[in-house]
Each structure stands twice: as C-alpha cells, then as structure tokens.
Amino acid sequence: LIMMRNIWKTYQMGTETLHALRDVSFDVKKGEYLAIIGPSGSGKSTLMNLIGCLDSPTRGQYWINNNQVAEMTDDELAQIRNKEIGFVFQTFNLLARATALHNVELPLIYAGISASERHEKAQAALASVELGDRVTHRPNELSGGQRQRVAIARALVNHPSILLADEPTGALDSKTSVEIMSLFERLHAEGNTIIIVTHEHEVAERAHRVITIRDGEIEKDERIK
Amino acid sequence: LIMMRNIWKTYQMGTETLHALRDVSFDVKKGEYLAIIGPSGSGKSTLMNLIGCLDSPTRGQYWINNNQVAEMTDDELAQIRNKEIGFVFQTFNLLARATALHNVELPLIYAGISASERHEKAQAALASVELGDRVTHRPNELSGGQRQRVAIARALVNHPSILLADEPTGALDSKTSVEIMSLFERLHAEGNTIIIVTHEHEVAERAHRVITIRDGEIEKDERIK
Ligand SMILES: Nc1ncnc2c1ncn2[C@@H]1O[C@H](COP(=O)(O)OP(=O)(O)OP(=O)(O)O)[C@@H](O)[C@H]1O
Ligand SMILES: Nc1ncnc2c1ncn2[C@@H]1O[C@H](COP(=O)(O)OP(=O)(O)OP(=O)(O)O)[C@@H](O)[C@H]1O
Ligand SMILES: [Mg+2]
Ligand SMILES: [Mg+2]
C-alpha cells in the first residue's frame, strides 16, 4: 500500500541545514496497524505529513497504491487526501468559526454528499466520540479534549481506508483514550490501515507493529503482534 | 494565597444553560504543589483561567493575596498576570509570526526589562527546556512538543511565584516530560506555588495534593505527600 524509499526532508534556515528526516525507507501493507513512536522533534509529524500527501520529500520516492506520489496530478492527490485518507492532526486544525458539526461535515462536502445525509453522518461521527451534546459548539467553546475528538470524528466521517492519527489521545483522559483506541481497533478489524504517532507506550502497545524514530532516522521496526 | 468561594462559571447557549463550574470552593497556600485531575470537559481549563485572572466567574468570590479579584483595578490585574503568575496554556498561545526567542521575551518586555538582559534571560529559559538550538524558529517551524516547551519557557522566564500549567507535558515524550517535571520540582523547592492540570497520573503523583474535578464540581481533595 505504502512504500517509502530513501526519504529525506530538509529545511534550509539561513546558513543552517536541518534534516527533519534522513534516508527513511519502509513499507506498510494494506490492513496494517502501525504505531510510530519517538522523542519530541524526532520527525514523526514530518513523516505523517509525507504519508498523508500533505507535504513532499526533499529527496526520495513515495508510492501509495503503486502510484508514485511525485507523478500524481492535483486531482489524483485531492482524491487520495479526501476519500482514502483520514488525518487527525497534532494541532487539530479545526475551522475556528464553524461549529463542531460543520467541521465534521467538511470532508463530506468535498465528497459531494447531500446536505441531509451529511448532517446525519456528521451527527453519528460526533456521537461515536461522545460529543453528541456539543455539536453546535465552536472550537473556542470546547475543551482541549473535546476539540481533539472533533478532529477525530472529522477524520473518520468519510470512512477512510487509511487513518493517519498524530497524537490522537494527547489531550484525552485515560477513560476517553481507551474509548478512542477501541474505536480505532474496530476500524482496523474492518480491514482498514491505521498509522498512529504517539508518545504513550500504552497506545503504541495496542498496534501490531512499532517503528521507533530518533533524529529523523528509523531506529527500530518491530512486529509486536 | 488563593481562596475560591462558591465559584460558578456558566455559559448561555441559546436556550441551554451550561455550567462549566458549579459551586467550587478551595484554598491554596503559598508554596503548595497542587495537581488538578479530571475527565475531558470537566472544567479544569475553565478553573485555571479563573485562578490566573484571565476570566471572571459568573458567581462567587476569588481572593488572591487577600485582594478580591473582582475589586482590582486593571493595573493591579495586569501586575498580577505579568509579574506574579506564569501561565502555560493548554493550546500554548504563541505568537505565530515571532521566533521562539521573541515569544519567550514577551513577559520581559511587559516587565520593562532592557533588550540585552531580555535576550540573555530568554536564551537561558529556552536552554533550560533543551531548545537552545531552536531559538530562531517560528512556531510553524517547531514540532508540537517544541512549541509546548517554548510555552513553558515563556511562563518561567519572569520567575513567577505562582506557576499555572495546563497539561504542560501533553505533547512531550516520557524523557522530556521527566525533565520538565524536575524543572517544576526545583521551582517548588525554591518556595514557589505550582498548580498543574494534568490527565496523566504519573504527573499528578509528583504533586503534594491532588484535586479531582468531575462535571464542574470538586469530587475529591487529597493530600498525597
Ligand atoms: N518548517 C520547518 N523549518 C525548520 N525546521 C522544522 C520545520 N518543521 C519542523 N522542523 C524541525 O524538524 C524536526 C522534526 O519536527 P516534527 O514536527 O516532525 O517532530 P515530531 O517528532 O512530530 O515532534 P513532537 O513529538 O514534538 O510533535 C524538529 O526538530 C523541528 O524543529
Ligand atoms: N465558551 C464556552 N461556551 C460554552 N461552553 C463552553 C465554553 N468553554 C468551555 N465550555 C464547556 O465547558 C466545559 C469545561 O471546559 P474545560 O475547557 O474547562 O474542560 P477541561 O476539563 O479543561 O477539559 P480537557 O481535559 O478536555 O481540556 C466543557 O464541557 C466545554 O464544552
Ligand atoms: Mg509532532
Ligand atoms: Mg482543558
């Protein structure tokens, strides 16, 4: 499903060259449940943005579904990002002036779904993360963990076959984290591919494979189930 | 130092009345190390904003240093917020177009510190959170955990006697979390007052007292050391 070969991501800062990712190579098969763990600043979000086609590498090749991402048209990329991939951002990236409901409807609008069906699907997605009673709240009328759950609901509403989640339980208490992890496990059991970035070992342990990243490089790649 | 009596925080949403805090009362003595723990949406950030004089209660009284906050002048409030309290926000609240260094200098600018002394203090604060090599980066050129550490450095740079930290290790890996918690313990050992909101039990266990909040009410208030 996903193939990364010799991926580098480099930023030029004045005279300084910063390598956020160095010569990263790995494969992810369809239906895998992978956790990516590593210290702060080690390159996890950078890697997730590349996997999600939200950014492009400085060097190296990235194939998704046997297509080289660098060769895709804008339409093909938009298709992948909106229909095949659900992305939970580390900083949520919600629209500040839209309600929770409207934020979750956004991917459905892009998918051309009718208004009444959108409403229903967005309501259901918010109910699945225990926010059924917060649908009219805007992000600044929600707690940190509630905003994170809106971001999760939005990533799931289009039933993506690939879920990319960057620290999806970072703002959640343990009980809510357990509920979200069960949600992800159900998705995985349905045959979908899950890639989670996390700092928390309890979250990483629920994946089937763990990649450890340090200073932009893969340090370890272990099958744990 | 801090006295809260019968505090309510209520939001009116159309016909619906939402009580984020209900009849909350407690005291915090000078030099205490308190953790506030509770589920997502239970009212922790709301309470922190009241303690930090960033918001006012709908009902009830709040005294800090024997002064009723509701009776303070704008000058007195500004003085407290800028000189006595250091606040680590759950969402960091960094200036997007300023470097890490400039973000950390901000409280020193308000305190009227000279430019050269500001530079030096801000550099030292960033070094204390292991970001000495990221001082010229802007927030969007930093990882999630790096942004959180800039927010921590900014809260500490003015040597506040009261540190209010809302989920200060939420975006940090375990090693970095341990470093930040040691930093807070040193501050506490120097006689300062520390109030931390956290979901993580390992973080709460390092405090001397833990208040558990649920649905806007105090459920438990335990001395643990
Ligand atoms: N636009 C940029 N310009 C320069 N450096 C950057 C930029 N974006 C990220 N970096 C640097 O690249 C490195 C990797 O960042 P990344 O966000 O991938 O880390 P991370 O592993 O997700 O960290 P965290 O766990 O703290 O979220 C960091 O050291 C960061 O400072
Ligand atoms: N401006 C607002 N208008 C309406 N409701 C609000 C507003 N701000 C917060 N709330 C509600 O008040 C409750 C408490 O919010 P608060 O941010 O204090 O929770 P929290 O304990 O910090 O949660 P978390 O652990 O998720 O950060 C939440 O249920 C939230 O939806
Ligand atoms: Mg990150
Ligand atoms: Mg909060």
Short mmCIF file of C-alpha atoms and ligand atoms in Angstrom, two decimals:
data_model
loop_
_atom_site.label_atom_id
_atom_site.label_comp_id
_atom_site.label_asym_id
_atom_site.label_seq_id
_atom_site.Cartn_x
_atom_site.Cartn_y
_atom_site.Cartn_z
CA LEU A 1 0.00 0.00 0.00
CA ILE A 2 2.67 2.49 1.09
CA MET A 3 6.34 2.41 0.06
CA MET A 4 8.91 4.97 1.18
CA ARG A 5 12.42 4.80 -0.27
CA ASN A 6 15.37 6.92 0.86
CA ILE A 7 13.18 9.77 2.03
CA TRP A 8 14.87 12.99 3.17
CA LYS A 9 13.13 16.15 4.40
CA THR A 10 15.47 19.07 4.72
CA TYR A 11 14.86 22.68 5.77
CA GLN A 12 17.25 25.48 4.94
CA MET A 13 17.44 28.03 7.74
CA GLY A 14 19.77 30.79 6.69
CA THR A 15 23.19 29.11 6.64
CA GLU A 16 21.97 26.11 8.63
CA THR A 17 20.67 22.91 7.06
CA LEU A 18 18.19 20.98 9.20
CA HIS A 19 17.37 17.37 8.27
CA ALA A 20 13.96 16.53 9.77
CA LEU A 21 14.07 13.08 8.08
CA ARG A 22 17.20 11.25 6.91
CA ASP A 23 17.15 8.36 4.44
CA VAL A 24 13.89 6.83 5.70
CA SER A 25 12.69 3.64 4.00
CA PHE A 26 9.85 1.31 4.95
CA ASP A 27 6.68 -0.38 3.62
CA VAL A 28 3.17 -0.53 5.03
CA LYS A 29 0.82 -3.27 3.81
CA LYS A 30 -2.91 -2.84 3.42
CA GLY A 31 -4.69 -3.50 6.71
CA GLU A 32 -1.66 -2.99 8.96
CA TYR A 33 -1.85 -1.32 12.39
CA LEU A 34 1.36 0.62 12.88
CA ALA A 35 2.48 2.92 15.71
CA ILE A 36 5.30 5.43 15.26
CA ILE A 37 6.99 6.41 18.50
CA GLY A 38 9.96 8.68 19.26
CA PRO A 39 11.18 11.74 21.15
CA SER A 40 9.92 15.27 20.69
CA GLY A 41 11.36 16.76 17.50
CA SER A 42 12.43 13.40 16.05
CA GLY A 43 10.45 13.75 12.79
CA LYS A 44 7.14 11.95 13.42
CA SER A 45 4.76 14.70 12.27
CA THR A 46 7.03 15.44 9.31
CA LEU A 47 6.76 11.78 8.30
CA MET A 48 2.97 11.73 8.78
CA ASN A 49 2.57 14.78 6.54
CA LEU A 50 4.53 12.99 3.81
CA ILE A 51 2.49 9.79 4.17
CA GLY A 52 -0.72 11.84 4.01
CA CYS A 53 0.43 13.63 0.83
CA LEU A 54 0.25 16.99 2.63
CA ASP A 55 3.91 17.70 2.00
CA SER A 56 6.59 16.39 -0.36
CA PRO A 57 10.04 14.99 0.45
CA THR A 58 13.24 16.85 -0.42
CA ARG A 59 14.70 13.58 -1.78
CA GLY A 60 13.48 10.01 -2.18
CA GLN A 61 10.41 8.26 -3.54
CA TYR A 62 6.97 7.64 -2.08
CA TRP A 63 4.47 5.22 -3.62
CA ILE A 64 0.88 4.87 -2.47
CA ASN A 65 -1.26 2.19 -4.16
CA ASN A 66 1.63 1.62 -6.61
CA ASN A 67 1.46 5.21 -7.84
CA GLN A 68 4.42 7.50 -7.32
CA VAL A 69 3.08 10.48 -5.44
CA ALA A 70 5.51 12.88 -7.14
CA GLU A 71 3.93 11.96 -10.52
CA MET A 72 0.29 12.38 -9.46
CA THR A 73 -1.96 15.10 -10.81
CA ASP A 74 -3.58 17.58 -8.43
CA ASP A 75 -6.89 15.78 -8.94
CA GLU A 76 -5.43 12.40 -8.06
CA LEU A 77 -3.81 13.85 -4.92
CA ALA A 78 -7.06 15.55 -3.87
CA GLN A 79 -8.88 12.26 -4.36
CA ILE A 80 -6.45 10.41 -2.12
CA ARG A 81 -6.44 13.06 0.60
CA ASN A 82 -10.22 13.47 0.71
CA LYS A 83 -11.51 9.97 0.09
CA GLU A 84 -8.88 7.45 1.05
CA ILE A 85 -7.07 9.10 3.95
CA GLY A 86 -8.46 10.39 7.24
CA PHE A 87 -5.98 12.64 9.06
CA VAL A 88 -6.05 13.58 12.74
CA PHE A 89 -3.62 16.50 13.07
CA GLN A 90 -1.46 17.02 16.14
CA THR A 91 -2.88 20.55 16.33
CA PHE A 92 -6.42 19.53 15.25
CA ASN A 93 -6.69 22.25 12.53
CA LEU A 94 -10.40 22.94 13.06
CA LEU A 95 -12.17 25.88 11.44
CA ALA A 96 -12.46 28.40 14.26
CA ARG A 97 -15.68 29.98 13.10
CA ALA A 98 -17.56 26.76 12.31
CA THR A 99 -19.48 24.55 14.72
CA ALA A 100 -18.29 21.05 15.63
CA LEU A 101 -20.98 19.69 13.29
CA HIS A 102 -19.88 21.81 10.34
CA ASN A 103 -16.22 20.95 10.95
CA VAL A 104 -17.07 17.26 10.76
CA GLU A 105 -19.20 17.80 7.63
CA LEU A 106 -16.29 19.32 5.73
CA PRO A 107 -14.90 16.06 4.22
CA LEU A 108 -18.45 15.10 3.20
CA ILE A 109 -18.90 18.42 1.41
CA TYR A 110 -15.73 17.67 -0.58
CA ALA A 111 -17.08 14.21 -1.33
CA GLY A 112 -20.25 15.75 -2.80
CA ILE A 113 -22.61 14.21 -0.25
CA SER A 114 -26.10 15.76 0.02
CA ALA A 115 -26.86 18.14 2.91
CA SER A 116 -29.29 15.86 4.76
CA GLU A 117 -27.02 12.82 4.50
CA ARG A 118 -24.05 14.97 5.61
CA HIS A 119 -25.90 16.13 8.71
CA GLU A 120 -26.78 12.60 9.67
CA LYS A 121 -23.28 11.19 9.12
CA ALA A 122 -21.61 14.10 10.99
CA GLN A 123 -24.02 13.70 13.92
CA ALA A 124 -23.23 9.98 14.05
CA ALA A 125 -19.47 10.59 13.93
CA LEU A 126 -19.71 13.09 16.81
CA ALA A 127 -21.87 10.68 18.81
CA SER A 128 -19.24 7.97 18.33
CA VAL A 129 -16.70 10.18 20.17
CA GLU A 130 -19.23 11.12 22.91
CA LEU A 131 -19.80 14.66 21.63
CA GLY A 132 -23.46 14.31 20.65
CA ASP A 133 -24.30 17.11 23.09
CA ARG A 134 -21.67 19.54 21.78
CA VAL A 135 -22.50 19.67 18.05
CA THR A 136 -23.38 23.37 17.97
CA HIS A 137 -20.29 24.48 19.91
CA ARG A 138 -17.47 26.24 18.10
CA PRO A 139 -13.87 25.22 18.89
CA ASN A 140 -13.38 28.04 21.42
CA GLU A 141 -16.48 26.79 23.24
CA LEU A 142 -14.97 23.34 23.62
CA SER A 143 -12.35 21.89 25.95
CA GLY A 144 -8.97 20.72 24.61
CA GLY A 145 -10.01 17.09 24.65
CA GLN A 146 -13.35 17.90 23.02
CA ARG A 147 -11.56 19.68 20.14
CA GLN A 148 -9.32 16.65 19.70
CA ARG A 149 -12.39 14.45 19.49
CA VAL A 150 -13.95 16.72 16.84
CA ALA A 151 -10.72 16.29 14.84
CA ILE A 152 -11.01 12.51 15.25
CA ALA A 153 -14.68 12.49 14.21
CA ARG A 154 -13.82 14.56 11.13
CA ALA A 155 -11.06 12.11 10.18
CA LEU A 156 -13.45 9.14 10.45
CA VAL A 157 -16.65 10.53 8.94
CA ASN A 158 -15.76 9.60 5.35
CA HIS A 159 -14.86 6.01 6.34
CA PRO A 160 -11.30 6.30 5.04
CA SER A 161 -9.36 3.12 4.30
CA ILE A 162 -6.21 4.71 5.76
CA LEU A 163 -6.34 6.53 9.12
CA LEU A 164 -3.31 8.70 9.97
CA ALA A 165 -3.52 9.96 13.55
CA ASP A 166 -0.84 12.23 15.01
CA GLU A 167 -1.04 12.01 18.83
CA PRO A 168 -4.82 11.30 18.77
CA THR A 169 -5.08 10.87 22.55
CA GLY A 170 -2.68 13.64 23.60
CA ALA A 171 -5.42 15.79 25.16
CA LEU A 172 -7.62 12.98 26.48
CA ASP A 173 -8.07 11.50 29.94
CA SER A 174 -7.44 7.76 30.30
CA LYS A 175 -11.09 6.68 30.06
CA THR A 176 -11.70 8.67 26.87
CA SER A 177 -8.37 7.46 25.42
CA VAL A 178 -9.48 3.86 25.94
CA GLU A 179 -12.75 4.61 24.09
CA ILE A 180 -10.90 6.18 21.16
CA MET A 181 -8.41 3.31 20.96
CA SER A 182 -11.34 0.82 20.86
CA LEU A 183 -12.82 2.84 18.02
CA PHE A 184 -9.53 2.58 16.11
CA GLU A 185 -9.32 -1.15 16.80
CA ARG A 186 -12.82 -1.67 15.37
CA LEU A 187 -11.74 0.23 12.24
CA HIS A 188 -8.67 -1.96 11.97
CA ALA A 189 -10.74 -5.13 12.45
CA GLU A 190 -12.84 -3.94 9.47
CA GLY A 191 -9.72 -4.17 7.29
CA ASN A 192 -8.55 -0.58 7.32
CA THR A 193 -4.96 0.61 7.65
CA ILE A 194 -4.11 2.54 10.82
CA ILE A 195 -0.93 4.57 11.40
CA ILE A 196 -0.72 6.31 14.78
CA VAL A 197 2.00 8.63 16.05
CA THR A 198 2.17 8.55 19.81
CA HIS A 199 4.38 9.29 22.80
CA GLU A 200 2.39 7.00 25.03
CA HIS A 201 3.56 3.41 25.34
CA GLU A 202 0.07 2.15 26.29
CA VAL A 203 -1.17 3.48 22.95
CA ALA A 204 1.79 2.08 20.98
CA GLU A 205 1.33 -1.35 22.58
CA ARG A 206 -2.12 -1.72 21.02
CA ALA A 207 -0.67 -1.55 17.50
CA HIS A 208 0.66 -4.66 15.75
CA ARG A 209 3.96 -3.09 14.68
CA VAL A 210 6.01 -0.26 16.18
CA ILE A 211 8.52 1.93 14.33
CA THR A 212 10.82 3.94 16.60
CA ILE A 213 12.22 7.14 15.14
CA ARG A 214 15.08 9.26 16.54
CA ASP A 215 16.72 12.35 15.00
CA GLY A 216 14.97 11.80 11.68
CA GLU A 217 16.02 8.16 11.29
CA ILE A 218 14.32 4.84 11.87
CA GLU A 219 15.98 3.30 14.91
CA LYS A 220 13.82 0.18 15.23
CA ASP A 221 10.99 -1.55 13.35
CA GLU A 222 9.35 -4.31 15.40
CA ARG A 223 6.34 -6.55 14.90
CA ILE A 224 4.72 -6.82 18.34
CA LYS A 225 1.59 -8.89 17.50
CA LEU B 1 -2.62 32.86 48.85
CA ILE B 2 -5.64 31.78 46.78
CA MET B 3 -9.21 31.50 48.06
CA MET B 4 -12.14 30.42 45.91
CA ARG B 5 -15.65 30.55 47.41
CA ASN B 6 -18.80 29.23 45.74
CA ILE B 7 -17.46 29.75 42.24
CA TRP B 8 -19.81 29.17 39.29
CA LYS B 9 -18.96 29.59 35.61
CA THR B 10 -21.98 29.44 33.38
CA TYR B 11 -22.37 29.78 29.61
CA GLN B 12 -25.66 30.61 27.96
CA MET B 13 -26.04 28.83 24.65
CA GLY B 14 -29.34 29.85 23.10
CA THR B 15 -31.94 28.28 25.39
CA GLU B 16 -29.40 25.98 27.01
CA THR B 17 -27.50 26.83 30.22
CA LEU B 18 -24.12 25.13 30.56
CA HIS B 19 -22.40 25.12 33.96
CA ALA B 20 -18.67 24.62 33.38
CA LEU B 21 -18.01 25.05 37.14
CA ARG B 22 -20.55 24.53 39.93
CA ASP B 23 -20.11 25.88 43.45
CA VAL B 24 -16.34 25.33 43.62
CA SER B 25 -14.58 26.28 46.87
CA PHE B 26 -10.99 25.63 47.94
CA ASP B 27 -7.85 27.33 49.27
CA VAL B 28 -4.25 27.17 48.09
CA LYS B 29 -1.49 28.18 50.50
CA LYS B 30 1.72 29.87 49.41
CA GLY B 31 4.30 27.30 48.34
CA GLU B 32 1.85 24.44 47.70
CA TYR B 33 2.25 21.95 44.84
CA LEU B 34 -1.22 21.06 43.62
CA ALA B 35 -2.37 18.87 40.73
CA ILE B 36 -5.88 19.13 39.27
CA ILE B 37 -7.04 15.98 37.52
CA GLY B 38 -10.33 15.02 35.86
CA PRO B 39 -12.02 13.87 32.65
CA SER B 40 -12.11 15.77 29.38
CA GLY B 41 -14.62 18.62 29.61
CA SER B 42 -14.84 18.55 33.41
CA GLY B 43 -13.84 22.22 33.91
CA LYS B 44 -10.08 22.17 34.56
CA SER B 45 -9.06 24.80 31.99
CA THR B 46 -12.02 26.95 32.98
CA LEU B 47 -10.82 26.82 36.60
CA MET B 48 -7.21 27.61 35.61
CA ASN B 49 -8.33 30.67 33.66
CA LEU B 50 -10.16 31.95 36.73
CA ILE B 51 -7.16 31.30 39.01
CA GLY B 52 -4.91 33.11 36.52
CA CYS B 53 -7.26 36.14 36.41
CA LEU B 54 -7.77 35.61 32.67
CA ASP B 55 -11.51 35.19 33.09
CA SER B 56 -14.08 36.04 35.76
CA PRO B 57 -16.62 33.78 37.48
CA THR B 58 -20.36 34.09 36.86
CA ARG B 59 -20.94 33.83 40.65
CA GLY B 60 -18.74 33.50 43.72
CA GLN B 61 -15.66 35.18 45.12
CA TYR B 62 -11.98 34.80 44.35
CA TRP B 63 -9.22 36.26 46.54
CA ILE B 64 -5.56 36.28 45.62
CA ASN B 65 -3.10 37.67 48.20
CA ASN B 66 -6.11 38.75 50.30
CA ASN B 67 -7.38 41.00 47.50
CA GLN B 68 -10.74 40.27 45.92
CA VAL B 69 -10.05 39.92 42.22
CA ALA B 70 -13.45 41.39 41.27
CA GLU B 71 -12.44 44.65 43.04
CA MET B 72 -9.00 45.01 41.45
CA THR B 73 -8.11 47.78 39.03
CA ASP B 74 -6.90 46.91 35.54
CA ASP B 75 -3.39 47.91 36.60
CA GLU B 76 -3.43 45.62 39.62
CA LEU B 77 -4.71 42.73 37.46
CA ALA B 78 -2.04 43.34 34.81
CA GLN B 79 0.59 43.38 37.55
CA ILE B 80 -0.54 40.02 38.89
CA ARG B 81 -0.80 38.39 35.46
CA ASN B 82 2.57 39.63 34.23
CA LYS B 83 4.75 39.54 37.31
CA GLU B 84 3.36 37.06 39.78
CA ILE B 85 1.80 34.38 37.59
CA GLY B 86 3.39 32.27 34.87
CA PHE B 87 0.78 30.53 32.69
CA VAL B 88 1.35 27.53 30.42
CA PHE B 89 -1.76 27.35 28.21
CA GLN B 90 -3.23 24.06 27.05
CA THR B 91 -3.02 25.42 23.49
CA PHE B 92 0.32 27.23 24.04
CA ASN B 93 -0.92 30.58 22.58
CA LEU B 94 2.39 31.50 20.95
CA LEU B 95 2.70 34.43 18.54
CA ALA B 96 2.77 32.77 15.14
CA ARG B 97 4.97 35.34 13.45
CA ALA B 98 7.56 35.66 16.22
CA THR B 99 10.57 33.46 16.83
CA ALA B 100 10.82 31.20 19.89
CA LEU B 101 13.20 33.75 21.42
CA HIS B 102 10.85 36.67 20.90
CA ASN B 103 7.91 34.68 22.25
CA VAL B 104 9.85 33.99 25.44
CA GLU B 105 10.94 37.66 25.68
CA LEU B 106 7.35 38.88 25.72
CA PRO B 107 6.79 38.79 29.51
CA LEU B 108 10.14 40.56 29.98
CA ILE B 109 9.08 43.32 27.59
CA TYR B 110 5.96 43.85 29.74
CA ALA B 111 8.17 43.89 32.83
CA GLY B 112 10.24 46.70 31.31
CA ILE B 113 13.49 44.71 31.17
CA SER B 114 16.26 46.08 28.89
CA ALA B 115 16.83 44.47 25.49
CA SER B 116 20.22 42.90 26.26
CA GLU B 117 19.06 41.47 29.59
CA ARG B 118 15.88 40.17 27.91
CA HIS B 119 17.88 38.34 25.27
CA GLU B 120 20.05 36.70 27.85
CA LYS B 121 17.17 35.63 30.11
CA ALA B 122 15.10 34.30 27.17
CA GLN B 123 18.10 32.33 25.86
CA ALA B 124 18.62 30.83 29.32
CA ALA B 125 14.93 29.91 29.65
CA LEU B 126 14.98 28.17 26.25
CA ALA B 127 18.19 26.34 27.15
CA SER B 128 16.55 25.09 30.36
CA VAL B 129 13.91 23.30 28.22
CA GLU B 130 16.53 21.94 25.77
CA LEU B 131 15.61 24.36 22.96
CA GLY B 132 18.86 26.32 22.84
CA ASP B 133 19.29 25.26 19.20
CA ARG B 134 15.78 26.32 18.12
CA VAL B 135 15.68 29.97 19.26
CA THR B 136 15.28 31.46 15.78
CA HIS B 137 12.49 29.06 14.71
CA ARG B 138 8.93 30.29 14.48
CA PRO B 139 6.13 28.11 15.88
CA ASN B 140 5.32 26.55 12.50
CA GLU B 141 8.99 25.54 12.22
CA LEU B 142 8.82 23.67 15.50
CA SER B 143 7.39 20.29 16.48
CA GLY B 144 4.36 20.04 18.80
CA GLY B 145 6.50 19.22 21.81
CA GLN B 146 8.94 22.02 20.97
CA ARG B 147 6.09 24.55 20.88
CA GLN B 148 4.92 23.29 24.26
CA ARG B 149 8.40 23.82 25.63
CA VAL B 150 8.52 27.39 24.27
CA ALA B 151 5.23 27.99 26.15
CA ILE B 152 6.83 26.56 29.31
CA ALA B 153 9.97 28.68 28.91
CA ARG B 154 7.82 31.80 28.43
CA ALA B 155 5.87 31.01 31.62
CA LEU B 156 9.09 30.63 33.63
CA VAL B 157 11.26 33.44 32.25
CA ASN B 158 9.94 36.09 34.67
CA HIS B 159 10.50 33.82 37.69
CA PRO B 160 6.84 33.92 38.74
CA SER B 161 5.92 32.97 42.30
CA ILE B 162 2.83 31.14 41.01
CA LEU B 163 3.10 28.72 38.07
CA LEU B 164 -0.18 27.66 36.48
CA ALA B 165 0.38 24.90 33.92
CA ASP B 166 -2.50 23.41 31.90
CA GLU B 167 -1.39 19.99 30.61
CA PRO B 168 2.30 21.04 30.42
CA THR B 169 3.53 17.60 29.29
CA GLY B 170 0.65 16.74 26.92
CA ALA B 171 2.82 16.89 23.80
CA LEU B 172 6.05 15.56 25.32
CA ASP B 173 7.70 12.16 25.21
CA SER B 174 8.41 10.49 28.55
CA LYS B 175 12.07 11.55 28.80
CA THR B 176 11.28 15.22 28.10
CA SER B 177 8.29 15.05 30.50
CA VAL B 178 10.58 13.86 33.27
CA GLU B 179 12.94 16.79 32.59
CA ILE B 180 10.09 19.31 32.71
CA MET B 181 8.68 17.79 35.93
CA SER B 182 12.15 18.08 37.54
CA LEU B 183 12.24 21.72 36.50
CA PHE B 184 8.87 22.28 38.21
CA GLU B 185 10.04 20.46 41.33
CA ARG B 186 13.10 22.71 41.54
CA LEU B 187 10.82 25.75 41.30
CA HIS B 188 8.65 24.34 44.06
CA ALA B 189 11.67 23.61 46.25
CA GLU B 190 12.56 27.31 45.88
CA GLY B 191 9.28 28.19 47.62
CA ASN B 192 7.05 28.87 44.63
CA THR B 193 3.44 27.79 44.24
CA ILE B 194 2.72 25.27 41.48
CA ILE B 195 -0.73 24.34 40.15
CA ILE B 196 -0.74 21.78 37.33
CA VAL B 197 -3.71 20.46 35.36
CA THR B 198 -2.99 17.01 34.02
CA HIS B 199 -4.60 13.84 32.71
CA GLU B 200 -1.55 11.79 33.46
CA HIS B 201 -1.40 10.04 36.81
CA GLU B 202 2.43 9.94 36.80
CA VAL B 203 2.40 13.73 36.61
CA ALA B 204 -0.31 14.12 39.28
CA GLU B 205 1.59 11.79 41.64
CA ARG B 206 4.53 14.19 41.80
CA ALA B 207 2.36 16.92 43.34
CA HIS B 208 1.76 17.12 47.09
CA ARG B 209 -2.01 17.49 46.82
CA VAL B 210 -4.48 16.33 44.16
CA ILE B 211 -7.90 17.85 43.49
CA THR B 212 -10.18 15.68 41.32
CA ILE B 213 -12.82 17.52 39.32
CA ARG B 214 -15.82 15.98 37.53
CA ASP B 215 -18.69 17.77 35.71
CA GLY B 216 -17.62 21.15 37.08
CA GLU B 217 -17.51 20.05 40.73
CA ILE B 218 -14.73 19.06 43.11
CA GLU B 219 -15.09 15.33 43.69
CA LYS B 220 -12.02 14.78 45.88
CA ASP B 221 -9.28 16.87 47.53
CA GLU B 222 -6.42 14.73 48.85
CA ARG B 223 -3.05 15.47 50.37
CA ILE B 224 -0.70 12.82 48.94
CA LYS B 225 2.65 13.96 50.41
N1 LIG C 1 9.35 24.37 8.72
C1 LIG C 1 10.40 23.95 9.46
N2 LIG C 1 11.58 24.60 9.37
C2 LIG C 1 12.63 24.20 10.09
N3 LIG C 1 12.64 23.16 10.94
C3 LIG C 1 11.49 22.47 11.07
C4 LIG C 1 10.31 22.83 10.35
N4 LIG C 1 9.33 21.99 10.72
C5 LIG C 1 9.85 21.12 11.60
N5 LIG C 1 11.17 21.42 11.83
C6 LIG C 1 12.09 20.70 12.72
O1 LIG C 1 12.06 19.33 12.29
C7 LIG C 1 12.15 18.47 13.41
C8 LIG C 1 11.04 17.42 13.34
O2 LIG C 1 9.79 18.01 13.56
P1 LIG C 1 8.48 17.13 13.77
O3 LIG C 1 7.33 18.08 13.92
O4 LIG C 1 8.37 16.11 12.70
O5 LIG C 1 8.79 16.39 15.14
P2 LIG C 1 7.89 15.38 15.99
O6 LIG C 1 8.60 14.09 16.06
O7 LIG C 1 6.49 15.37 15.46
O8 LIG C 1 7.91 16.03 17.43
P3 LIG C 1 6.77 16.12 18.58
O9 LIG C 1 6.74 14.78 19.20
O10 LIG C 1 7.32 17.17 19.50
O11 LIG C 1 5.48 16.51 17.94
C9 LIG C 1 12.07 19.33 14.66
O12 LIG C 1 13.33 19.36 15.28
C10 LIG C 1 11.65 20.70 14.16
O13 LIG C 1 12.30 21.75 14.86
N1 LIG C 2 -17.20 29.44 25.71
C1 LIG C 2 -17.86 28.33 26.04
N2 LIG C 2 -19.19 28.22 25.77
C2 LIG C 2 -19.85 27.09 26.08
N3 LIG C 2 -19.34 26.03 26.69
C3 LIG C 2 -18.03 26.07 26.99
C4 LIG C 2 -17.22 27.21 26.69
N4 LIG C 2 -15.96 26.95 27.09
C5 LIG C 2 -15.98 25.72 27.63
N5 LIG C 2 -17.21 25.17 27.57
C6 LIG C 2 -17.63 23.87 28.08
O1 LIG C 2 -17.25 23.84 29.47
C7 LIG C 2 -16.81 22.54 29.82
C8 LIG C 2 -15.48 22.64 30.55
O2 LIG C 2 -14.46 23.04 29.65
P1 LIG C 2 -12.93 22.99 30.07
O3 LIG C 2 -12.15 23.54 28.91
O4 LIG C 2 -12.72 23.68 31.37
O5 LIG C 2 -12.66 21.43 30.28
P2 LIG C 2 -11.32 20.67 30.66
O6 LIG C 2 -11.54 19.97 31.94
O7 LIG C 2 -10.15 21.59 30.56
O8 LIG C 2 -11.22 19.57 29.51
P3 LIG C 2 -9.96 18.93 28.74
O9 LIG C 2 -9.35 17.97 29.68
O10 LIG C 2 -10.61 18.26 27.56
O11 LIG C 2 -9.05 20.04 28.34
C9 LIG C 2 -16.74 21.72 28.55
O12 LIG C 2 -17.78 20.76 28.56
C10 LIG C 2 -16.91 22.73 27.42
O13 LIG C 2 -17.68 22.20 26.34
MG MG C 3 4.69 16.01 16.19
MG MG C 4 -8.53 21.70 29.30
#
